Amino acid sequence: MSRRISLRGISKSYRAASGPVKVLDGIDLEVGEAEILVLLGASGCGKTTLLRCLAGLDVPDTGEIVIGDETMYSSSRRTFIQPHARQVGMVFQSYAIWPHMTVFQNVAFPLRRQHVDRQAVRARVNESLAQVGCLELAGRYGRELSGGQQQRVAVARAIVAKPSVLLLDEPLSNLDAGLRTRLRLELSSLARRLRLTMVYVTHDQAEALTIADRIAVMEHGRVAQVGSPREIYRQPTSAGVGRALGTMNSRFGQVLGRDDQTLTVRCDLGVLRGQPGNSETESSCAAGDTVEICFRPQDAQFSAGSVHEWNRVSGAVEQVAFAGDLTTYVIRANGGAFDVLAPGTELGPERGVEVEVLIPVDALRIYRRIGDPSDARAAPDAGPGGGVIPEYSRG
Amino acid sequence: MLTTLPQRTERRNAVVRTDSRGTRATFVALLLVLVAVIGGPLVAVIWTAYKPISGGAGLSGLERWWNVVADPANVAAIKNTLLLVVSSTIIGTAIAFGLAILVSRTNVAGGKWLGEFMPIMSFLVPPLIGAFGWMFLGSPQAGLLNVLWRQVPGVGPHSTLLNIYSTHGIIIVASIYVVPFAYLYLRPAIMQVDTEFEEAAMVSGSSSLGALVRITTPIIRPAIIASVVVVVMVGLAEFSIPLVLGSSINFQVLSLRIWEYSSVFYPAQPSAAAALGILLLAPALFGLYLQRRLSRGQGRYEVIGGKGRTARRLSLGWWSPLASCAVWSYIVLAVLLPAAAIVLVALERLWTSNLGDAHLSLANFSAALGDPYGRQALWDSFKLSLIGASIGVVLALAISIIASRSTLRGRAAIAYLALVPLGTPSIVFAVGFLATVFLFAGALYGTAFLLLVGYVVVFLPLAMQVLAGGLYQLSRELGESSRVAGASFFGAVRFILIPLLARFLITAWLVLFVSMFRELPVSVLLAPSGSSYTSLYLVSQWQNALYPTVAAFGLVIFGINALIMGMLLLMQRRVTRYANNASPRWRARQERDQRIPGARRG
């Protein structure tokens, strides 16, 4: 039986030399029964701290954490349930396989703490190890395992006591790329098979998109947007969220005018039309406002395909970076530069050639710039890729 | 009084108690014990120095304090202490730095072996026995060096090569004594500097020696400062060396004066002893503070470098033979020679200036062990060290785990408090214990129990430091994962932390046992009258000029220490077996993974 999780008004700050630092700033989140929620964000956004608060390893300053129908933490009611009484499973970033115990002893540990009798322990440990395909490793010590094996054993240990909630802290970040892709699929199928409510922390957008039922993108201790992977990827409500899920071309510009659905803006690429990216922009954006204009490199194309409405931008191909399955073109147009991503199989334009790039109007998202200093960091620098912020570019 | 504390905590915390009742109770108990045995004596020292006394001639506390300090004999002791501290710090740190860098960074002959051996050296040669060794070597008449010197043709019969009973003799021995302490801080820092820094300098046109001077040295500057602080504190507390080598030329230092005021002069003058104690206390506590501050920012363990370090040794080229020569002559002169002198004297019937008619025999050993007082001293020291080391390790474990793994407010304070004796010369603590006992618990005066408490308090920081190293290496996630897996705080300690710390617990126990077994400054003040412990027995034999017995008994102590050390090292190997049955490849991989910096939190 799985449990739901609800977090209400979770805040936490650390005392640093320069004054208090807010790591978590009023987080409200609900995780449904047997749902996989991914917390996605850059390092330092508070996602790991939030997960540790769920496990009871960190303590929020204010707020309320309810798992199932039990209040695990409440600042107003002064409740705190110790980690060992929360009955959750957790997989740590380092896996934390105890080196002085065999794999069997590691996995048996949670059952021993519950005083399960020996025969049942044996049966359940074997069952759990079989579920992750590590039955033959039972007699080995933690240090004799490869990274992938450690990860599986850590999962076996986390699920052996049949917790209804499984917490994972960047469980795949220490593995190499191929293994990561395989274990990602194994983890999500295991979670669905066991009907676990899962909270999964990662900074890897591909991991987040493949594994999640819903994604919560975190920025500066706040939840910036929650939604299905498709929704967040296609309709990010801020430029930052968009960047968290993949590369973005990003320019600053001014609003020239608007009609029902779209805004017309001017930037160094020319005059473009696009969609307001969030309700605030939609309701209050007027001519003359400063806006950030974003579109994904793979939405821009060299030739018109279907019935879209297009922005047409003329420019010269400045760089061609062939990377096998994909090719990145850097296009210099008017005063600025931007990226176009095309399948590597297509024979695209050569370097130096003048091209016309088509950007669908509904793929170009426009965000009103508010006087928020934290947003100023998003200012696109004049690197070769124009507005691409390289931070999230790894895959 | 117990009820007010949690309330205060709660008001400031304004939220939720997150530690179990048991953890909180343990914390409060530890705090009370530490305040009593560490805070108490320090306060008592200050109180004793300033409190009004009968017959004080109407002088205020400060005036009486000044009278003590301005006493000509004490002024001389202050000057000597300063001289000894400054010169031994400069010489000792310089030697240690040279040794550490040559041994761990260059292709000096036998460097690898020396690197491991050097830190143990301070344990193999306690200062008292070291001082005796130098006495046998450098005494102007019968010192072996001088006897050999006179054999050289053309050297007069009364000429001396080295007079160890002199200011510079004492400085030489004190400098050699502090070398391992400085080395202990410098070597890990040097080892952690990525060799790629030096390689980058060499690619940029620097010589290998130039790279060491211009790149490595500035990088480890925090460690150099930390080692200087430690060596200064060791020098301030120096007792055995000036006692053995300085008595005949009346070379007094503060610690010796404190001892005289407390237990040599009759009647004892505890307030004068306390007054001088304050002089030692102030700079030492400041040094401790300085050291904590330094090690906070630039962690002693922090890996300096981009990727994990690659252990590559620089080739010194031309300089290589010269460097090897320098390192090995230091080892021979500073370590092997005094040891050889002790062995030789122990085997001789009499320590005389005639080397020719030496009758080597084991008679001195049977004399030393045949003496019932000697045997009693060994047995009593053994018992006391056994109990003391065990109590000390348990306390240190409790303190360091609560300080590093609980969420209690004030948890850092108990670790800080427990480290205070590190900065306090142990004889000052002994004075404090005497003062406390006089004030509050007269019945404890002159009991072995008081001596036991003294040993535990004085050496507690050593165990704490050993365990801190172990806890630092243990990823927090190892303990945390057991909490999530259903273990209580004590469960995590019992099933995860203690087994994983076993190696460090054994090391800590060993360090405490060996230190207590040969302790002098605390024993000299707190030991029950009429009792004898190893160091006290050695000193009394030396005062009676029974030199061959001193040498033989010193070797016996050394032998017992070495035996216990060997046994424990074997045990350590058994305990860490689980780590060794991994294949070398996995171990290498594991080590590499652990070295990836900054990969811990999202």
mmCIF file with all atom_site columns, N, CA, C and O in Angstrom, chain A residues 48 52 59 61 73 78 80 82-84 88 92-94 96 98-100 110 113 143-144 157, chain B residues 10 15-16 18 477-478 480-481 483 485-488 495 499-500 578 581 586 599-600 602:
data_model
loop_
_atom_site.group_PDB
_atom_site.id
_atom_site.type_symbol
_atom_site.label_atom_id
_atom_site.label_alt_id
_atom_site.label_comp_id
_atom_site.label_asym_id
_atom_site.label_entity_id
_atom_site.label_seq_id
_atom_site.pdbx_PDB_ins_code
_atom_site.Cartn_x
_atom_site.Cartn_y
_atom_site.Cartn_z
_atom_site.occupancy
_atom_site.B_iso_or_equiv
_atom_site.pdbx_formal_charge
_atom_site.auth_seq_id
_atom_site.auth_comp_id
_atom_site.auth_asym_id
_atom_site.auth_atom_id
_atom_site.pdbx_PDB_model_num
ATOM 1   N N  . THR A 1 48  ? 18.252 18.389 -2.695 1.00 0.00 ? 48  THR A N  1
ATOM 2   C CA . THR A 1 48  ? 18.717 17.333 -1.802 1.00 0.00 ? 48  THR A CA 1
ATOM 3   C C  . THR A 1 48  ? 18.285 17.609 -0.364 1.00 0.00 ? 48  THR A C  1
ATOM 4   O O  . THR A 1 48  ? 17.884 16.700 0.360  1.00 0.00 ? 48  THR A O  1
ATOM 5   N N  . ARG A 1 52  ? 16.183 15.185 2.094  1.00 0.00 ? 52  ARG A N  1
ATOM 6   C CA . ARG A 1 52  ? 16.681 14.798 3.415  1.00 0.00 ? 52  ARG A CA 1
ATOM 7   C C  . ARG A 1 52  ? 15.683 15.187 4.510  1.00 0.00 ? 52  ARG A C  1
ATOM 8   O O  . ARG A 1 52  ? 15.598 14.514 5.533  1.00 0.00 ? 52  ARG A O  1
ATOM 9   N N  . VAL A 1 59  ? 16.256 18.899 9.244  1.00 0.00 ? 59  VAL A N  1
ATOM 10  C CA . VAL A 1 59  ? 15.037 19.367 9.883  1.00 0.00 ? 59  VAL A CA 1
ATOM 11  C C  . VAL A 1 59  ? 14.700 20.747 9.343  1.00 0.00 ? 59  VAL A C  1
ATOM 12  O O  . VAL A 1 59  ? 15.522 21.647 9.406  1.00 0.00 ? 59  VAL A O  1
ATOM 13  N N  . ASP A 1 61  ? 12.954 24.510 9.237  1.00 0.00 ? 61  ASP A N  1
ATOM 14  C CA . ASP A 1 61  ? 12.693 25.476 10.299 1.00 0.00 ? 61  ASP A CA 1
ATOM 15  C C  . ASP A 1 61  ? 11.193 25.615 10.528 1.00 0.00 ? 61  ASP A C  1
ATOM 16  O O  . ASP A 1 61  ? 10.738 25.741 11.656 1.00 0.00 ? 61  ASP A O  1
ATOM 17  N N  . TYR A 1 73  ? 6.614  15.772 10.477 1.00 0.00 ? 73  TYR A N  1
ATOM 18  C CA . TYR A 1 73  ? 7.206  16.976 11.015 1.00 0.00 ? 73  TYR A CA 1
ATOM 19  C C  . TYR A 1 73  ? 6.181  18.081 10.981 1.00 0.00 ? 73  TYR A C  1
ATOM 20  O O  . TYR A 1 73  ? 5.447  18.232 10.001 1.00 0.00 ? 73  TYR A O  1
ATOM 21  N N  . ARG A 1 78  ? 5.083  21.019 16.885 1.00 0.00 ? 78  ARG A N  1
ATOM 22  C CA . ARG A 1 78  ? 6.322  20.535 17.480 1.00 0.00 ? 78  ARG A CA 1
ATOM 23  C C  . ARG A 1 78  ? 6.454  19.027 17.382 1.00 0.00 ? 78  ARG A C  1
ATOM 24  O O  . ARG A 1 78  ? 6.745  18.340 18.363 1.00 0.00 ? 78  ARG A O  1
ATOM 25  N N  . PHE A 1 80  ? 8.260  15.800 15.583 1.00 0.00 ? 80  PHE A N  1
ATOM 26  C CA . PHE A 1 80  ? 9.344  15.326 14.730 1.00 0.00 ? 80  PHE A CA 1
ATOM 27  C C  . PHE A 1 80  ? 9.461  13.824 14.909 1.00 0.00 ? 80  PHE A C  1
ATOM 28  O O  . PHE A 1 80  ? 9.676  13.342 16.011 1.00 0.00 ? 80  PHE A O  1
ATOM 29  N N  . GLN A 1 82  ? 11.571 10.555 14.297 1.00 0.00 ? 82  GLN A N  1
ATOM 30  C CA . GLN A 1 82  ? 12.951 10.190 14.006 1.00 0.00 ? 82  GLN A CA 1
ATOM 31  C C  . GLN A 1 82  ? 13.026 9.433  12.671 1.00 0.00 ? 82  GLN A C  1
ATOM 32  O O  . GLN A 1 82  ? 12.082 8.746  12.299 1.00 0.00 ? 82  GLN A O  1
ATOM 33  N N  . PRO A 1 83  ? 14.167 9.559  11.987 1.00 0.00 ? 83  PRO A N  1
ATOM 34  C CA . PRO A 1 83  ? 14.289 8.911  10.678 1.00 0.00 ? 83  PRO A CA 1
ATOM 35  C C  . PRO A 1 83  ? 13.943 7.418  10.722 1.00 0.00 ? 83  PRO A C  1
ATOM 36  O O  . PRO A 1 83  ? 13.300 6.904  9.820  1.00 0.00 ? 83  PRO A O  1
ATOM 37  N N  . HIS A 1 84  ? 14.372 6.737  11.809 1.00 0.00 ? 84  HIS A N  1
ATOM 38  C CA . HIS A 1 84  ? 14.203 5.288  11.809 1.00 0.00 ? 84  HIS A CA 1
ATOM 39  C C  . HIS A 1 84  ? 12.743 4.879  12.005 1.00 0.00 ? 84  HIS A C  1
ATOM 40  O O  . HIS A 1 84  ? 12.400 3.717  11.828 1.00 0.00 ? 84  HIS A O  1
ATOM 41  N N  . VAL A 1 88  ? 10.570 4.744  5.522  1.00 0.00 ? 88  VAL A N  1
ATOM 42  C CA . VAL A 1 88  ? 10.783 5.064  4.124  1.00 0.00 ? 88  VAL A CA 1
ATOM 43  C C  . VAL A 1 88  ? 12.067 4.357  3.685  1.00 0.00 ? 88  VAL A C  1
ATOM 44  O O  . VAL A 1 88  ? 12.887 3.977  4.514  1.00 0.00 ? 88  VAL A O  1
ATOM 45  N N  . PHE A 1 92  ? 21.118 6.546  -1.409 1.00 0.00 ? 92  PHE A N  1
ATOM 46  C CA . PHE A 1 92  ? 21.974 7.716  -1.305 1.00 0.00 ? 92  PHE A CA 1
ATOM 47  C C  . PHE A 1 92  ? 22.843 7.868  -2.540 1.00 0.00 ? 92  PHE A C  1
ATOM 48  O O  . PHE A 1 92  ? 23.085 6.906  -3.277 1.00 0.00 ? 92  PHE A O  1
ATOM 49  N N  . GLN A 1 93  ? 23.322 9.079  -2.701 1.00 0.00 ? 93  GLN A N  1
ATOM 50  C CA . GLN A 1 93  ? 24.158 9.354  -3.860 1.00 0.00 ? 93  GLN A CA 1
ATOM 51  C C  . GLN A 1 93  ? 25.405 8.477  -3.879 1.00 0.00 ? 93  GLN A C  1
ATOM 52  O O  . GLN A 1 93  ? 25.820 7.999  -4.912 1.00 0.00 ? 93  GLN A O  1
ATOM 53  N N  . SER A 1 94  ? 25.993 8.268  -2.696 1.00 0.00 ? 94  SER A N  1
ATOM 54  C CA . SER A 1 94  ? 27.191 7.431  -2.636 1.00 0.00 ? 94  SER A CA 1
ATOM 55  C C  . SER A 1 94  ? 26.833 5.967  -2.416 1.00 0.00 ? 94  SER A C  1
ATOM 56  O O  . SER A 1 94  ? 27.703 5.144  -2.225 1.00 0.00 ? 94  SER A O  1
ATOM 57  N N  . ALA A 1 96  ? 26.220 4.356  0.022  1.00 0.00 ? 96  ALA A N  1
ATOM 58  C CA . ALA A 1 96  ? 26.380 4.070  1.441  1.00 0.00 ? 96  ALA A CA 1
ATOM 59  C C  . ALA A 1 96  ? 26.203 2.588  1.747  1.00 0.00 ? 96  ALA A C  1
ATOM 60  O O  . ALA A 1 96  ? 25.520 2.214  2.682  1.00 0.00 ? 96  ALA A O  1
ATOM 61  N N  . TRP A 1 98  ? 27.452 -0.397 3.483  1.00 0.00 ? 98  TRP A N  1
ATOM 62  C CA . TRP A 1 98  ? 28.369 -0.499 4.625  1.00 0.00 ? 98  TRP A CA 1
ATOM 63  C C  . TRP A 1 98  ? 29.487 -1.477 4.309  1.00 0.00 ? 98  TRP A C  1
ATOM 64  O O  . TRP A 1 98  ? 29.226 -2.663 4.014  1.00 0.00 ? 98  TRP A O  1
ATOM 65  N N  . PRO A 1 99  ? 30.720 -1.005 4.360  1.00 0.00 ? 99  PRO A N  1
ATOM 66  C CA . PRO A 1 99  ? 31.832 -1.835 3.888  1.00 0.00 ? 99  PRO A CA 1
ATOM 67  C C  . PRO A 1 99  ? 32.162 -2.999 4.816  1.00 0.00 ? 99  PRO A C  1
ATOM 68  O O  . PRO A 1 99  ? 32.829 -3.925 4.392  1.00 0.00 ? 99  PRO A O  1
ATOM 69  N N  . HIS A 1 100 ? 31.709 -2.953 6.054  1.00 0.00 ? 100 HIS A N  1
ATOM 70  C CA . HIS A 1 100 ? 32.068 -4.030 6.973  1.00 0.00 ? 100 HIS A CA 1
ATOM 71  C C  . HIS A 1 100 ? 31.039 -5.152 6.966  1.00 0.00 ? 100 HIS A C  1
ATOM 72  O O  . HIS A 1 100 ? 31.123 -6.075 7.763  1.00 0.00 ? 100 HIS A O  1
ATOM 73  N N  . PRO A 1 110 ? 17.714 -3.548 7.552  1.00 0.00 ? 110 PRO A N  1
ATOM 74  C CA . PRO A 1 110 ? 16.409 -2.966 7.928  1.00 0.00 ? 110 PRO A CA 1
ATOM 75  C C  . PRO A 1 110 ? 15.482 -3.990 8.558  1.00 0.00 ? 110 PRO A C  1
ATOM 76  O O  . PRO A 1 110 ? 14.731 -3.662 9.498  1.00 0.00 ? 110 PRO A O  1
ATOM 77  N N  . ARG A 1 113 ? 16.473 -4.722 12.193 1.00 0.00 ? 113 ARG A N  1
ATOM 78  C CA . ARG A 1 113 ? 16.055 -3.657 13.110 1.00 0.00 ? 113 ARG A CA 1
ATOM 79  C C  . ARG A 1 113 ? 14.593 -3.803 13.479 1.00 0.00 ? 113 ARG A C  1
ATOM 80  O O  . ARG A 1 113 ? 14.146 -3.314 14.491 1.00 0.00 ? 113 ARG A O  1
ATOM 81  N N  . ARG A 1 143 ? 32.919 -3.363 -0.799 1.00 0.00 ? 143 ARG A N  1
ATOM 82  C CA . ARG A 1 143 ? 34.012 -2.835 -1.613 1.00 0.00 ? 143 ARG A CA 1
ATOM 83  C C  . ARG A 1 143 ? 34.322 -3.700 -2.822 1.00 0.00 ? 143 ARG A C  1
ATOM 84  O O  . ARG A 1 143 ? 35.115 -3.329 -3.666 1.00 0.00 ? 143 ARG A O  1
ATOM 85  N N  . GLU A 1 144 ? 33.738 -4.889 -2.846 1.00 0.00 ? 144 GLU A N  1
ATOM 86  C CA . GLU A 1 144 ? 34.024 -5.775 -3.968 1.00 0.00 ? 144 GLU A CA 1
ATOM 87  C C  . GLU A 1 144 ? 33.016 -5.595 -5.104 1.00 0.00 ? 144 GLU A C  1
ATOM 88  O O  . GLU A 1 144 ? 33.001 -6.386 -6.031 1.00 0.00 ? 144 GLU A O  1
ATOM 89  N N  . ARG A 1 157 ? 18.364 -2.786 -0.622 1.00 0.00 ? 157 ARG A N  1
ATOM 90  C CA . ARG A 1 157 ? 18.299 -2.476 0.800  1.00 0.00 ? 157 ARG A CA 1
ATOM 91  C C  . ARG A 1 157 ? 17.169 -1.500 1.098  1.00 0.00 ? 157 ARG A C  1
ATOM 92  O O  . ARG A 1 157 ? 16.515 -1.573 2.141  1.00 0.00 ? 157 ARG A O  1
ATOM 93  N N  . GLU B 2 10  ? 15.098 25.159 24.046 1.00 0.00 ? 10  GLU B N  1
ATOM 94  C CA . GLU B 2 10  ? 13.887 25.137 23.267 1.00 0.00 ? 10  GLU B CA 1
ATOM 95  C C  . GLU B 2 10  ? 13.463 26.543 22.864 1.00 0.00 ? 10  GLU B C  1
ATOM 96  O O  . GLU B 2 10  ? 13.026 26.763 21.750 1.00 0.00 ? 10  GLU B O  1
ATOM 97  N N  . VAL B 2 15  ? 11.614 25.508 17.890 1.00 0.00 ? 15  VAL B N  1
ATOM 98  C CA . VAL B 2 15  ? 10.933 24.518 17.079 1.00 0.00 ? 15  VAL B CA 1
ATOM 99  C C  . VAL B 2 15  ? 10.849 23.174 17.793 1.00 0.00 ? 15  VAL B C  1
ATOM 100 O O  . VAL B 2 15  ? 10.236 23.034 18.843 1.00 0.00 ? 15  VAL B O  1
ATOM 101 N N  . VAL B 2 16  ? 11.538 22.228 17.251 1.00 0.00 ? 16  VAL B N  1
ATOM 102 C CA . VAL B 2 16  ? 11.222 20.853 17.547 1.00 0.00 ? 16  VAL B CA 1
ATOM 103 C C  . VAL B 2 16  ? 12.458 20.142 18.072 1.00 0.00 ? 16  VAL B C  1
ATOM 104 O O  . VAL B 2 16  ? 13.554 20.388 17.595 1.00 0.00 ? 16  VAL B O  1
ATOM 105 N N  . THR B 2 18  ? 14.751 17.204 17.953 1.00 0.00 ? 18  THR B N  1
ATOM 106 C CA . THR B 2 18  ? 14.943 16.203 16.915 1.00 0.00 ? 18  THR B CA 1
ATOM 107 C C  . THR B 2 18  ? 15.836 15.059 17.371 1.00 0.00 ? 18  THR B C  1
ATOM 108 O O  . THR B 2 18  ? 16.030 14.108 16.645 1.00 0.00 ? 18  THR B O  1
ATOM 109 N N  . GLU B 2 477 ? 26.785 9.610  4.974  1.00 0.00 ? 477 GLU B N  1
ATOM 110 C CA . GLU B 2 477 ? 25.693 8.821  4.431  1.00 0.00 ? 477 GLU B CA 1
ATOM 111 C C  . GLU B 2 477 ? 25.694 7.393  4.965  1.00 0.00 ? 477 GLU B C  1
ATOM 112 O O  . GLU B 2 477 ? 24.652 6.746  4.996  1.00 0.00 ? 477 GLU B O  1
ATOM 113 N N  . LEU B 2 478 ? 26.866 6.897  5.387  1.00 0.00 ? 478 LEU B N  1
ATOM 114 C CA . LEU B 2 478 ? 26.907 5.532  5.923  1.00 0.00 ? 478 LEU B CA 1
ATOM 115 C C  . LEU B 2 478 ? 26.059 5.431  7.184  1.00 0.00 ? 478 LEU B C  1
ATOM 116 O O  . LEU B 2 478 ? 25.352 4.451  7.393  1.00 0.00 ? 478 LEU B O  1
ATOM 117 N N  . GLU B 2 480 ? 23.714 7.773  8.093  1.00 0.00 ? 480 GLU B N  1
ATOM 118 C CA . GLU B 2 480 ? 22.359 8.218  7.780  1.00 0.00 ? 480 GLU B CA 1
ATOM 119 C C  . GLU B 2 480 ? 21.538 7.115  7.130  1.00 0.00 ? 480 GLU B C  1
ATOM 120 O O  . GLU B 2 480 ? 20.341 6.966  7.388  1.00 0.00 ? 480 GLU B O  1
ATOM 121 N N  . SER B 2 481 ? 22.192 6.316  6.274  1.00 0.00 ? 481 SER B N  1
ATOM 122 C CA . SER B 2 481 ? 21.433 5.263  5.606  1.00 0.00 ? 481 SER B CA 1
ATOM 123 C C  . SER B 2 481 ? 20.937 4.251  6.629  1.00 0.00 ? 481 SER B C  1
ATOM 124 O O  . SER B 2 481 ? 19.868 3.666  6.452  1.00 0.00 ? 481 SER B O  1
ATOM 125 N N  . ARG B 2 483 ? 20.024 5.034  9.664  1.00 0.00 ? 483 ARG B N  1
ATOM 126 C CA . ARG B 2 483 ? 18.880 5.665  10.335 1.00 0.00 ? 483 ARG B CA 1
ATOM 127 C C  . ARG B 2 483 ? 17.609 5.443  9.519  1.00 0.00 ? 483 ARG B C  1
ATOM 128 O O  . ARG B 2 483 ? 16.570 5.057  10.025 1.00 0.00 ? 483 ARG B O  1
ATOM 129 N N  . ALA B 2 485 ? 17.158 3.163  7.448  1.00 0.00 ? 485 ALA B N  1
ATOM 130 C CA . ALA B 2 485 ? 16.869 1.731  7.407  1.00 0.00 ? 485 ALA B CA 1
ATOM 131 C C  . ALA B 2 485 ? 16.300 1.228  8.734  1.00 0.00 ? 485 ALA B C  1
ATOM 132 O O  . ALA B 2 485 ? 16.124 0.031  8.915  1.00 0.00 ? 485 ALA B O  1
ATOM 133 N N  . GLY B 2 486 ? 16.062 2.109  9.680  1.00 0.00 ? 486 GLY B N  1
ATOM 134 C CA . GLY B 2 486 ? 15.362 1.691  10.884 1.00 0.00 ? 486 GLY B CA 1
ATOM 135 C C  . GLY B 2 486 ? 16.199 1.628  12.148 1.00 0.00 ? 486 GLY B C  1
ATOM 136 O O  . GLY B 2 486 ? 15.735 1.143  13.169 1.00 0.00 ? 486 GLY B O  1
ATOM 137 N N  . ALA B 2 487 ? 17.449 2.116  12.120 1.00 0.00 ? 487 ALA B N  1
ATOM 138 C CA . ALA B 2 487 ? 18.263 2.082  13.334 1.00 0.00 ? 487 ALA B CA 1
ATOM 139 C C  . ALA B 2 487 ? 18.117 3.400  14.086 1.00 0.00 ? 487 ALA B C  1
ATOM 140 O O  . ALA B 2 487 ? 18.094 4.465  13.478 1.00 0.00 ? 487 ALA B O  1
ATOM 141 N N  . SER B 2 488 ? 18.022 3.325  15.408 1.00 0.00 ? 488 SER B N  1
ATOM 142 C CA . SER B 2 488 ? 17.990 4.540  16.212 1.00 0.00 ? 488 SER B CA 1
ATOM 143 C C  . SER B 2 488 ? 19.386 5.162  16.200 1.00 0.00 ? 488 SER B C  1
ATOM 144 O O  . SER B 2 488 ? 20.325 4.590  15.649 1.00 0.00 ? 488 SER B O  1
ATOM 145 N N  . PHE B 2 495 ? 25.939 -0.368 15.302 1.00 0.00 ? 495 PHE B N  1
ATOM 146 C CA . PHE B 2 495 ? 26.049 -1.299 14.178 1.00 0.00 ? 495 PHE B CA 1
ATOM 147 C C  . PHE B 2 495 ? 26.914 -0.764 13.045 1.00 0.00 ? 495 PHE B C  1
ATOM 148 O O  . PHE B 2 495 ? 27.451 -1.529 12.266 1.00 0.00 ? 495 PHE B O  1
ATOM 149 N N  . PRO B 2 499 ? 31.805 -0.367 14.370 1.00 0.00 ? 499 PRO B N  1
ATOM 150 C CA . PRO B 2 499 ? 32.556 -1.315 13.540 1.00 0.00 ? 499 PRO B CA 1
ATOM 151 C C  . PRO B 2 499 ? 33.448 -0.631 12.514 1.00 0.00 ? 499 PRO B C  1
ATOM 152 O O  . PRO B 2 499 ? 34.574 -1.054 12.284 1.00 0.00 ? 499 PRO B O  1
ATOM 153 N N  . LEU B 2 500 ? 32.945 0.454  11.920 1.00 0.00 ? 500 LEU B N  1
ATOM 154 C CA . LEU B 2 500 ? 33.751 1.108  10.889 1.00 0.00 ? 500 LEU B CA 1
ATOM 155 C C  . LEU B 2 500 ? 34.893 1.923  11.482 1.00 0.00 ? 500 LEU B C  1
ATOM 156 O O  . LEU B 2 500 ? 35.879 2.182  10.825 1.00 0.00 ? 500 LEU B O  1
ATOM 157 N N  . TYR B 2 578 ? 38.210 -7.079 6.365  1.00 0.00 ? 578 TYR B N  1
ATOM 158 C CA . TYR B 2 578 ? 37.156 -6.956 5.367  1.00 0.00 ? 578 TYR B CA 1
ATOM 159 C C  . TYR B 2 578 ? 37.560 -6.022 4.243  1.00 0.00 ? 578 TYR B C  1
ATOM 160 O O  . TYR B 2 578 ? 37.123 -6.137 3.125  1.00 0.00 ? 578 TYR B O  1
ATOM 161 N N  . ASN B 2 581 ? 40.092 -8.056 1.716  1.00 0.00 ? 581 ASN B N  1
ATOM 162 C CA . ASN B 2 581 ? 39.782 -9.153 0.815  1.00 0.00 ? 581 ASN B CA 1
ATOM 163 C C  . ASN B 2 581 ? 39.156 -8.654 -0.481 1.00 0.00 ? 581 ASN B C  1
ATOM 164 O O  . ASN B 2 581 ? 38.734 -9.430 -1.307 1.00 0.00 ? 581 ASN B O  1
ATOM 165 N N  . TRP B 2 586 ? 39.347 -3.182 -7.332 1.00 0.00 ? 586 TRP B N  1
ATOM 166 C CA . TRP B 2 586 ? 38.190 -2.540 -6.729 1.00 0.00 ? 586 TRP B CA 1
ATOM 167 C C  . TRP B 2 586 ? 38.611 -1.498 -5.712 1.00 0.00 ? 586 TRP B C  1
ATOM 168 O O  . TRP B 2 586 ? 37.992 -0.454 -5.577 1.00 0.00 ? 586 TRP B O  1
ATOM 169 N N  . ALA B 2 599 ? 31.432 16.131 -4.757 1.00 0.00 ? 599 ALA B N  1
ATOM 170 C CA . ALA B 2 599 ? 30.360 15.385 -5.405 1.00 0.00 ? 599 ALA B CA 1
ATOM 171 C C  . ALA B 2 599 ? 29.346 14.880 -4.392 1.00 0.00 ? 599 ALA B C  1
ATOM 172 O O  . ALA B 2 599 ? 28.676 13.900 -4.611 1.00 0.00 ? 599 ALA B O  1
ATOM 173 N N  . ARG B 2 600 ? 29.282 15.542 -3.245 1.00 0.00 ? 600 ARG B N  1
ATOM 174 C CA . ARG B 2 600 ? 28.478 14.951 -2.189 1.00 0.00 ? 600 ARG B CA 1
ATOM 175 C C  . ARG B 2 600 ? 27.009 15.383 -2.186 1.00 0.00 ? 600 ARG B C  1
ATOM 176 O O  . ARG B 2 600 ? 26.130 14.575 -1.965 1.00 0.00 ? 600 ARG B O  1
ATOM 177 N N  . GLY B 2 602 ? 23.620 17.685 -3.741 1.00 0.00 ? 602 GLY B N  1
ATOM 178 C CA . GLY B 2 602 ? 23.043 18.352 -4.905 1.00 0.00 ? 602 GLY B CA 1
ATOM 179 C C  . GLY B 2 602 ? 22.605 19.753 -4.594 1.00 0.00 ? 602 GLY B C  1
ATOM 180 O O  . GLY B 2 602 ? 22.683 20.213 -3.476 1.00 0.00 ? 602 GLY B O  1
#
